[in-house]
Amino acid sequence: MLGSFMLPGRATAEGTARFREEADSASGHFREAEGLSVSSLGIGTYLGRDDAKTDALYAASVRRSIQVGLNVVDTAINYRNQRSERAVGAALRESGQQRDGVVLCTKGGYLAFDGGRPHDARAYVEETFLRSGILEADDIVAGCHSLAPRFLQDQIDRSRRNLGVECIDVYYLHNPETQLGEVPRTEFLRRLRVAFQALERACADGRIGWYGTATWNGYRVESDDEEHLSLAEVLGAARDVAGDRHRFRAVQLPFNVEMDEAATLRNQDGSTFLEAAQASRLMVFASASVLQGRLTHELPQAVRDALAGVETDAQRALQFARSTKGITCALVGMKTPAHVDENAALASVEPLSL
């Protein structure tokens, strides 16, 4: 059973346009994607302790980000062992913002604990996933990852419950390249097609809006690397399942001043990843835009000069990410409203042309 109160609806063209009009932002802060008005900055919820204090900080930061004109919220079921999703859900309930104005994204693929790491992790996995029939032992890769359809259906509903929503706007397969460490590429692509079948069913049922892949290495390594993902092959798997009407619409990967492979490495049949994604009209969400805080201070002077017009290194790093052609939204993890205000000040500055 899902929670007794679930926010109905999903992000819509009308709702996100209303959000855009109500936001005090510069030209270019919002982008049109899949008919939605999507803010060029979004809040991420990855880091932090598994405790009530961090829950409250994230909930306050998500509320604040919505108040100051950021309508993209990114999380994952395994972030802080489901606590980040629950903090986002609390923020959505308390924000006063209508559901249709916010683009809500989460991820599944990793076996997530419930609120914290248990004393006996193996026993938890056995009880929660294996004895329940959600997973077979052979479905699990690297001791922590699965693309099995029954598992994904279960994870979607757990995420909906955590978030308190009837529909998740974007649901990512989380680091699917993890599978390539243990299975041949042909088997990986078969598993991907079966996973996409499950996600297409979830779209048809109204439990998710679109789906995609959120990766760390897959799209930014050389084409001969074991973990390399070919966007053409991934989209081909979606077309095999649902034809040209497939709902694969979004990708997420790291992109920042130091990790710029998406714009520079020609690992997609002679194109960069961003070129290939643009050609396929995909939404691209940049993770690690400030590299988990490492780009918020001591940027090289040449980088500061090239990204003039903003006040802090964090803003410069975000300006670089969101201004790069092909990036829909730059994500940044923020655990305090003060950090939200600092970074969201960039919404009043026009993006550059990079």
C-alpha positions as a Markdown table, in Angstrom:
| # | Residue | x | y | z |
|---|---|---|---|---|
| 1 | Met | 0.0 | 0.0 | 0.0 |
| 2 | Leu | 1.2 | 3.5 | -0.8 |
| 3 | Gly | 0.9 | 6.4 | 1.6 |
| 4 | Ser | -2.6 | 7.7 | 2.5 |
| 5 | Phe | -1.8 | 11.1 | 1.1 |
| 6 | Met | -0.1 | 11.4 | -2.3 |
| 7 | Leu | 0.2 | 14.6 | -4.2 |
| 8 | Pro | -1.6 | 14.1 | -7.5 |
| 9 | Gly | -0.4 | 15.1 | -10.9 |
| 10 | Arg | 3.0 | 15.8 | -12.4 |
| 11 | Ala | 4.9 | 18.6 | -13.9 |
| 12 | Thr | 3.0 | 20.2 | -16.8 |
| 13 | Ala | 3.5 | 22.8 | -19.5 |
| 14 | Glu | 0.9 | 25.1 | -17.8 |
| 15 | Gly | 2.3 | 24.5 | -14.3 |
| 16 | Thr | 5.9 | 25.1 | -15.1 |
| 17 | Ala | 5.1 | 28.1 | -17.2 |
| 18 | Arg | 3.2 | 29.6 | -14.2 |
| 19 | Phe | 6.3 | 28.8 | -12.0 |
| 20 | Arg | 8.5 | 30.6 | -14.6 |
| 21 | Glu | 6.3 | 33.7 | -14.7 |
| 22 | Glu | 6.2 | 33.9 | -10.9 |
| 23 | Ala | 10.0 | 33.6 | -10.6 |
| 24 | Asp | 12.1 | 36.8 | -10.6 |
| 25 | Ser | 14.7 | 35.6 | -13.0 |
| 26 | Ala | 16.8 | 36.7 | -16.0 |
| 27 | Ser | 16.2 | 35.7 | -19.5 |
| 28 | Gly | 17.6 | 32.3 | -20.2 |
| 29 | His | 17.3 | 31.0 | -16.6 |
| 30 | Phe | 14.4 | 28.8 | -17.8 |
| 31 | Arg | 14.7 | 26.5 | -20.8 |
| 32 | Glu | 11.9 | 24.8 | -22.8 |
| 33 | Ala | 12.2 | 21.0 | -22.7 |
| 34 | Glu | 9.5 | 18.4 | -23.5 |
| 35 | Gly | 7.0 | 21.3 | -23.3 |
| 36 | Leu | 8.1 | 22.2 | -19.8 |
| 37 | Ser | 9.7 | 25.3 | -18.4 |
| 38 | Val | 12.8 | 23.9 | -16.7 |
| 39 | Ser | 15.1 | 26.0 | -14.5 |
| 40 | Ser | 18.7 | 26.1 | -15.5 |
| 41 | Leu | 19.7 | 25.3 | -11.8 |
| 42 | Gly | 18.3 | 22.5 | -9.7 |
| 43 | Ile | 18.8 | 21.2 | -6.2 |
| 44 | Gly | 20.5 | 17.9 | -5.5 |
| 45 | Thr | 20.3 | 15.8 | -2.3 |
| 46 | Tyr | 23.2 | 13.3 | -2.4 |
| 47 | Leu | 25.5 | 14.0 | 0.5 |
| 48 | Gly | 25.0 | 14.1 | 4.3 |
| 49 | Arg | 24.5 | 12.1 | 7.4 |
| 50 | Asp | 21.6 | 9.7 | 7.9 |
| 51 | Asp | 20.1 | 11.7 | 10.7 |
| 52 | Ala | 17.1 | 13.9 | 11.5 |
| 53 | Lys | 19.2 | 17.1 | 11.5 |
| 54 | Thr | 20.3 | 16.6 | 7.9 |
| 55 | Asp | 16.7 | 15.6 | 7.0 |
| 56 | Ala | 15.5 | 19.0 | 8.3 |
| 57 | Leu | 18.3 | 20.9 | 6.5 |
| 58 | Tyr | 17.4 | 19.3 | 3.2 |
| 59 | Ala | 13.7 | 19.8 | 3.6 |
| 60 | Ala | 14.3 | 23.5 | 4.3 |
| 61 | Ser | 16.7 | 23.8 | 1.4 |
| 62 | Val | 14.3 | 22.2 | -1.1 |
| 63 | Arg | 11.5 | 24.5 | 0.1 |
| 64 | Arg | 13.8 | 27.5 | -0.2 |
| 65 | Ser | 15.0 | 26.5 | -3.7 |
| 66 | Ile | 11.4 | 26.4 | -4.9 |
| 67 | Gln | 10.7 | 29.8 | -3.4 |
| 68 | Val | 13.6 | 31.4 | -5.2 |
| 69 | Gly | 12.9 | 30.1 | -8.7 |
| 70 | Leu | 14.5 | 26.6 | -9.0 |
| 71 | Asn | 11.9 | 24.1 | -10.1 |
| 72 | Val | 14.1 | 21.0 | -10.5 |
| 73 | Val | 14.6 | 18.7 | -7.6 |
| 74 | Asp | 16.9 | 15.7 | -8.0 |
| 75 | Thr | 17.3 | 12.7 | -5.6 |
| 76 | Ala | 17.6 | 8.9 | -5.5 |
| 77 | Ile | 16.2 | 6.1 | -3.3 |
| 78 | Asn | 19.7 | 5.2 | -2.1 |
| 79 | Tyr | 20.7 | 8.8 | -1.2 |
| 80 | Arg | 21.1 | 8.8 | 2.5 |
| 81 | Asn | 19.3 | 5.4 | 2.6 |
| 82 | Gln | 15.9 | 6.8 | 1.5 |
| 83 | Arg | 16.1 | 9.7 | 3.8 |
| 84 | Ser | 16.8 | 12.3 | 1.0 |
| 85 | Glu | 13.6 | 11.2 | -0.8 |
| 86 | Arg | 11.6 | 11.5 | 2.4 |
| 87 | Ala | 13.0 | 15.0 | 3.1 |
| 88 | Val | 12.1 | 16.0 | -0.5 |
| 89 | Gly | 8.6 | 14.7 | 0.1 |
| 90 | Ala | 8.2 | 16.7 | 3.3 |
| 91 | Ala | 9.4 | 19.8 | 1.5 |
| 92 | Leu | 6.9 | 19.3 | -1.3 |
| 93 | Arg | 4.1 | 19.0 | 1.1 |
| 94 | Glu | 5.1 | 22.0 | 3.1 |
| 95 | Ser | 6.1 | 24.3 | 0.2 |
| 96 | Gly | 2.7 | 25.5 | -0.9 |
| 97 | Gln | 3.9 | 25.1 | -4.5 |
| 98 | Gln | 1.5 | 23.3 | -6.8 |
| 99 | Arg | 2.8 | 19.9 | -7.9 |
| 100 | Asp | 2.5 | 20.7 | -11.6 |
| 101 | Gly | 5.2 | 23.5 | -11.3 |
| 102 | Val | 8.0 | 21.2 | -10.0 |
| 103 | Val | 10.1 | 18.8 | -12.1 |
| 104 | Leu | 10.8 | 15.9 | -9.7 |
| 105 | Cys | 13.5 | 13.4 | -10.6 |
| 106 | Thr | 14.7 | 10.3 | -8.8 |
| 107 | Lys | 16.7 | 7.1 | -9.5 |
| 108 | Gly | 16.7 | 3.4 | -8.9 |
| 109 | Gly | 19.1 | 0.6 | -9.4 |
| 110 | Tyr | 21.1 | 0.3 | -6.2 |
| 111 | Leu | 19.8 | -1.8 | -3.3 |
| 112 | Ala | 18.8 | 0.8 | -0.7 |
| 113 | Phe | 18.8 | 0.4 | 3.0 |
| 114 | Asp | 15.9 | 1.9 | 5.1 |
| 115 | Gly | 16.9 | 5.0 | 7.0 |
| 116 | Gly | 20.5 | 3.9 | 7.8 |
| 117 | Arg | 22.9 | 1.0 | 7.3 |
| 118 | Pro | 21.7 | -2.0 | 9.2 |
| 119 | His | 24.0 | -4.0 | 11.5 |
| 120 | Asp | 23.8 | -7.0 | 9.2 |
| 121 | Ala | 23.5 | -5.7 | 5.6 |
| 122 | Arg | 23.4 | -9.2 | 4.1 |
| 123 | Ala | 20.5 | -10.2 | 6.3 |
| 124 | Tyr | 18.6 | -7.0 | 5.3 |
| 125 | Val | 19.1 | -7.8 | 1.6 |
| 126 | Glu | 18.0 | -11.4 | 2.2 |
| 127 | Glu | 14.9 | -10.4 | 4.0 |
| 128 | Thr | 13.8 | -7.3 | 2.0 |
| 129 | Phe | 14.6 | -8.4 | -1.5 |
| 130 | Leu | 15.3 | -12.1 | -1.8 |
| 131 | Arg | 12.8 | -13.8 | 0.5 |
| 132 | Ser | 10.1 | -11.4 | -0.7 |
| 133 | Gly | 10.6 | -12.5 | -4.2 |
| 134 | Ile | 11.5 | -9.0 | -5.5 |
| 135 | Leu | 14.9 | -10.3 | -6.6 |
| 136 | Glu | 16.7 | -13.5 | -7.4 |
| 137 | Ala | 20.3 | -13.8 | -6.3 |
| 138 | Asp | 21.4 | -13.8 | -10.0 |
| 139 | Asp | 19.6 | -10.5 | -10.5 |
| 140 | Ile | 22.2 | -8.7 | -8.2 |
| 141 | Val | 25.4 | -7.4 | -9.6 |
| 142 | Ala | 28.4 | -6.3 | -7.5 |
| 143 | Gly | 26.5 | -7.1 | -4.4 |
| 144 | Cys | 24.4 | -3.9 | -4.7 |
| 145 | His | 22.9 | -3.3 | -8.1 |
| 146 | Ser | 20.0 | -4.6 | -10.2 |
| 147 | Leu | 18.0 | -3.8 | -13.3 |
| 148 | Ala | 15.5 | -6.6 | -12.8 |
| 149 | Pro | 12.0 | -5.4 | -13.7 |
| 150 | Arg | 10.2 | -6.6 | -10.6 |
| 151 | Phe | 12.8 | -4.8 | -8.5 |
| 152 | Leu | 12.4 | -1.6 | -10.5 |
| 153 | Gln | 8.6 | -1.7 | -10.2 |
| 154 | Asp | 9.1 | -2.1 | -6.4 |
| 155 | Gln | 11.6 | 0.7 | -6.2 |
| 156 | Ile | 9.4 | 3.1 | -8.2 |
| 157 | Asp | 6.5 | 2.5 | -5.7 |
| 158 | Arg | 8.9 | 2.9 | -2.7 |
| 159 | Ser | 10.1 | 6.2 | -4.2 |
| 160 | Arg | 6.6 | 7.4 | -4.8 |
| 161 | Arg | 5.8 | 6.6 | -1.2 |
| 162 | Asn | 8.9 | 8.4 | 0.1 |
| 163 | Leu | 8.2 | 11.4 | -2.1 |
| 164 | Gly | 4.5 | 11.4 | -1.4 |
| 165 | Val | 3.6 | 11.8 | -5.1 |
| 166 | Glu | 1.4 | 9.8 | -7.5 |
| 167 | Cys | 3.8 | 10.5 | -10.4 |
| 168 | Ile | 7.6 | 10.9 | -10.6 |
| 169 | Asp | 8.5 | 13.2 | -13.5 |
| 170 | Val | 11.8 | 11.7 | -14.5 |
| 171 | Tyr | 12.9 | 8.2 | -13.3 |
| 172 | Tyr | 16.5 | 7.3 | -14.0 |
| 173 | Leu | 18.3 | 3.9 | -14.1 |
| 174 | His | 21.1 | 4.7 | -11.7 |
| 175 | Asn | 24.6 | 4.0 | -13.0 |
| 176 | Pro | 23.6 | 1.1 | -15.3 |
| 177 | Glu | 27.2 | 0.8 | -16.4 |
| 178 | Thr | 27.8 | -0.9 | -13.0 |
| 179 | Gln | 26.4 | -4.1 | -14.7 |
| 180 | Leu | 29.2 | -4.1 | -17.3 |
| 181 | Gly | 31.7 | -5.1 | -14.7 |
| 182 | Glu | 30.1 | -8.5 | -14.4 |
| 183 | Val | 28.1 | -9.3 | -17.5 |
| 184 | Pro | 28.9 | -9.2 | -21.3 |
| 185 | Arg | 27.7 | -6.2 | -23.2 |
| 186 | Thr | 25.1 | -8.3 | -25.1 |
| 187 | Glu | 23.6 | -9.5 | -21.8 |
| 188 | Phe | 23.7 | -5.9 | -20.5 |
| 189 | Leu | 21.7 | -4.6 | -23.5 |
| 190 | Arg | 19.2 | -7.4 | -23.0 |
| 191 | Arg | 18.8 | -6.4 | -19.4 |
| 192 | Leu | 18.5 | -2.8 | -20.4 |
| 193 | Arg | 15.6 | -3.7 | -22.8 |
| 194 | Val | 13.8 | -5.6 | -20.2 |
| 195 | Ala | 14.3 | -2.7 | -17.7 |
| 196 | Phe | 12.9 | -0.3 | -20.3 |
| 197 | Gln | 9.9 | -2.5 | -20.7 |
| 198 | Ala | 9.2 | -2.1 | -17.0 |
| 199 | Leu | 9.7 | 1.7 | -17.2 |
| 200 | Glu | 7.4 | 2.0 | -20.2 |
| 201 | Arg | 4.7 | 0.2 | -18.2 |
| 202 | Ala | 5.2 | 2.6 | -15.4 |
| 203 | Cys | 4.8 | 5.5 | -17.8 |
| 204 | Ala | 1.6 | 4.0 | -19.2 |
| 205 | Asp | 0.3 | 3.5 | -15.6 |
| 206 | Gly | 1.0 | 7.2 | -14.8 |
| 207 | Arg | 3.6 | 6.3 | -12.0 |
| 208 | Ile | 6.4 | 8.0 | -13.9 |
| 209 | Gly | 6.4 | 10.6 | -16.7 |
| 210 | Trp | 9.6 | 9.8 | -18.5 |
| 211 | Tyr | 12.7 | 7.8 | -17.9 |
| 212 | Gly | 16.4 | 7.9 | -18.7 |
| 213 | Thr | 19.9 | 7.0 | -17.4 |
| 214 | Ala | 21.9 | 8.8 | -14.6 |
| 215 | Thr | 25.5 | 7.8 | -15.0 |
| 216 | Trp | 28.9 | 8.6 | -13.4 |
| 217 | Asn | 31.4 | 7.0 | -15.9 |
| 218 | Gly | 29.3 | 5.6 | -18.7 |
| 219 | Tyr | 29.0 | 8.6 | -21.0 |
| 220 | Arg | 32.3 | 10.3 | -20.2 |
| 221 | Val | 34.9 | 7.5 | -20.7 |
| 222 | Glu | 36.7 | 6.5 | -23.9 |
| 223 | Ser | 34.6 | 4.3 | -26.3 |
| 224 | Asp | 36.9 | 1.3 | -25.7 |
| 225 | Asp | 36.5 | 1.5 | -21.9 |
| 226 | Glu | 34.6 | -1.4 | -20.3 |
| 227 | Glu | 32.1 | 1.0 | -18.7 |
| 228 | His | 31.4 | 3.0 | -21.9 |
| 229 | Leu | 27.8 | 3.6 | -22.8 |
| 230 | Ser | 26.9 | 4.3 | -26.4 |
| 231 | Leu | 23.9 | 6.6 | -26.4 |
| 232 | Ala | 22.9 | 5.2 | -29.8 |
| 233 | Glu | 22.7 | 1.7 | -28.3 |
| 234 | Val | 20.8 | 2.9 | -25.2 |
| 235 | Leu | 18.3 | 4.7 | -27.4 |
| 236 | Gly | 18.2 | 1.7 | -29.7 |
| 237 | Ala | 17.1 | -0.4 | -26.7 |
| 238 | Ala | 14.3 | 2.0 | -26.0 |
| 239 | Arg | 13.2 | 1.9 | -29.6 |
| 240 | Asp | 13.3 | -1.9 | -29.6 |
| 241 | Val | 10.8 | -1.8 | -26.7 |
| 242 | Ala | 8.5 | 1.0 | -27.7 |
| 243 | Gly | 9.4 | 2.2 | -31.1 |
| 244 | Asp | 9.7 | 5.9 | -31.8 |
| 245 | Arg | 7.0 | 6.6 | -29.1 |
| 246 | His | 9.4 | 5.5 | -26.3 |
| 247 | Arg | 9.5 | 7.7 | -23.2 |
| 248 | Phe | 13.3 | 7.8 | -22.8 |
| 249 | Arg | 13.8 | 11.6 | -22.5 |
| 250 | Ala | 16.5 | 12.4 | -20.0 |
| 251 | Val | 20.1 | 11.7 | -19.1 |
| 252 | Gln | 22.2 | 12.8 | -16.2 |
| 253 | Leu | 26.0 | 12.8 | -16.0 |
| 254 | Pro | 28.8 | 14.8 | -14.3 |
| 255 | Phe | 29.8 | 18.0 | -16.0 |
| 256 | Asn | 31.9 | 20.8 | -14.5 |
| 257 | Val | 35.0 | 22.9 | -15.1 |
| 258 | Glu | 37.2 | 19.9 | -14.4 |
| 259 | Met | 35.1 | 17.1 | -15.7 |
| 260 | Asp | 34.2 | 18.4 | -19.1 |
| 261 | Glu | 34.2 | 15.2 | -21.1 |
| 262 | Ala | 30.6 | 15.5 | -22.2 |
| 263 | Ala | 31.6 | 18.6 | -24.2 |
| 264 | Thr | 35.1 | 17.6 | -25.3 |
| 265 | Leu | 35.4 | 13.8 | -25.7 |
| 266 | Arg | 34.2 | 12.4 | -29.0 |
| 267 | Asn | 33.1 | 9.1 | -27.6 |
| 268 | Gln | 29.7 | 8.8 | -29.4 |
| 269 | Asp | 30.4 | 7.7 | -32.9 |
| 270 | Gly | 32.6 | 10.8 | -33.6 |
| 271 | Ser | 30.4 | 13.2 | -31.7 |
| 272 | Thr | 30.6 | 14.5 | -28.1 |
| 273 | Phe | 28.0 | 13.2 | -25.7 |
| 274 | Leu | 26.3 | 16.6 | -25.6 |
| 275 | Glu | 26.2 | 16.8 | -29.4 |
| 276 | Ala | 24.7 | 13.3 | -29.5 |
| 277 | Ala | 22.1 | 14.1 | -26.8 |
| 278 | Gln | 21.1 | 17.3 | -28.6 |
| 279 | Ala | 20.7 | 15.5 | -31.9 |
| 280 | Ser | 18.3 | 13.1 | -30.0 |
| 281 | Arg | 16.5 | 16.1 | -28.3 |
| 282 | Leu | 17.2 | 14.7 | -24.8 |
| 283 | Met | 17.1 | 16.7 | -21.6 |
| 284 | Val | 20.6 | 16.7 | -20.1 |
| 285 | Phe | 21.0 | 17.3 | -16.3 |
| 286 | Ala | 24.6 | 18.0 | -15.2 |
| 287 | Ser | 25.5 | 16.5 | -11.8 |
| 288 | Ala | 28.5 | 17.4 | -9.8 |
| 289 | Ser | 28.4 | 21.0 | -11.1 |
| 290 | Val | 30.6 | 22.2 | -8.2 |
| 291 | Leu | 32.3 | 18.8 | -7.8 |
| 292 | Gln | 30.9 | 18.2 | -4.3 |
| 293 | Gly | 32.1 | 21.6 | -3.1 |
| 294 | Arg | 35.6 | 21.4 | -4.5 |
| 295 | Leu | 34.9 | 24.1 | -7.1 |
| 296 | Thr | 33.4 | 26.5 | -4.7 |
| 297 | His | 36.8 | 28.1 | -3.9 |
| 298 | Glu | 40.2 | 28.7 | -5.4 |
| 299 | Leu | 39.3 | 28.5 | -9.1 |
| 300 | Pro | 42.2 | 29.4 | -11.4 |
| 301 | Gln | 42.2 | 33.1 | -12.2 |
| 302 | Ala | 41.8 | 32.4 | -15.9 |
| 303 | Val | 38.6 | 30.6 | -15.2 |
| 304 | Arg | 37.4 | 33.4 | -13.0 |
| 305 | Asp | 38.2 | 35.9 | -15.7 |
| 306 | Ala | 36.3 | 33.8 | -18.3 |
| 307 | Leu | 33.2 | 33.6 | -16.1 |
| 308 | Ala | 33.0 | 37.2 | -15.0 |
| 309 | Gly | 29.8 | 38.9 | -13.9 |
| 310 | Val | 29.1 | 36.7 | -10.8 |
| 311 | Glu | 30.5 | 37.0 | -7.3 |
| 312 | Thr | 31.6 | 33.6 | -6.0 |
| 313 | Asp | 33.5 | 30.6 | -7.3 |
| 314 | Ala | 30.4 | 28.5 | -6.7 |
| 315 | Gln | 28.4 | 30.8 | -8.9 |
| 316 | Arg | 31.1 | 30.7 | -11.6 |
| 317 | Ala | 31.2 | 26.9 | -11.6 |
| 318 | Leu | 27.4 | 26.8 | -11.9 |
| 319 | Gln | 27.5 | 29.5 | -14.6 |
| 320 | Phe | 29.9 | 27.3 | -16.6 |
| 321 | Ala | 27.8 | 24.2 | -16.3 |
| 322 | Arg | 24.4 | 25.7 | -17.1 |
| 323 | Ser | 25.8 | 27.9 | -19.9 |
| 324 | Thr | 27.3 | 25.1 | -21.9 |
| 325 | Lys | 25.4 | 24.3 | -25.0 |
| 326 | Gly | 23.3 | 21.1 | -24.6 |
| 327 | Ile | 23.0 | 21.3 | -20.8 |
| 328 | Thr | 19.4 | 21.7 | -19.7 |
| 329 | Cys | 19.9 | 22.1 | -16.0 |
| 330 | Ala | 23.0 | 22.2 | -13.7 |
| 331 | Leu | 22.4 | 20.4 | -10.4 |
| 332 | Val | 24.0 | 21.4 | -7.1 |
| 333 | Gly | 23.7 | 19.8 | -3.7 |
| 334 | Met | 22.6 | 22.3 | -1.1 |
| 335 | Lys | 21.9 | 21.5 | 2.6 |
| 336 | Thr | 21.3 | 25.1 | 3.9 |
| 337 | Pro | 19.0 | 27.8 | 2.8 |
| 338 | Ala | 22.0 | 30.2 | 2.8 |
| 339 | His | 23.7 | 28.1 | 0.2 |
| 340 | Val | 20.5 | 28.1 | -1.8 |
| 341 | Asp | 20.3 | 31.8 | -1.7 |
| 342 | Glu | 24.0 | 32.2 | -2.8 |
| 343 | Asn | 23.6 | 29.8 | -5.7 |
| 344 | Ala | 20.1 | 30.9 | -6.8 |
| 345 | Ala | 21.3 | 34.5 | -7.1 |
| 346 | Leu | 22.6 | 33.2 | -10.5 |
| 347 | Ala | 19.0 | 33.0 | -11.6 |
| 348 | Ser | 19.1 | 36.8 | -11.9 |
| 349 | Val | 22.1 | 36.6 | -14.3 |
| 350 | Glu | 21.8 | 35.6 | -17.9 |
| 351 | Pro | 23.7 | 32.5 | -18.9 |
| 352 | Leu | 26.7 | 32.9 | -21.1 |
| 353 | Ser | 27.1 | 31.4 | -24.6 |
| 354 | Leu | 29.7 | 28.6 | -24.3 |
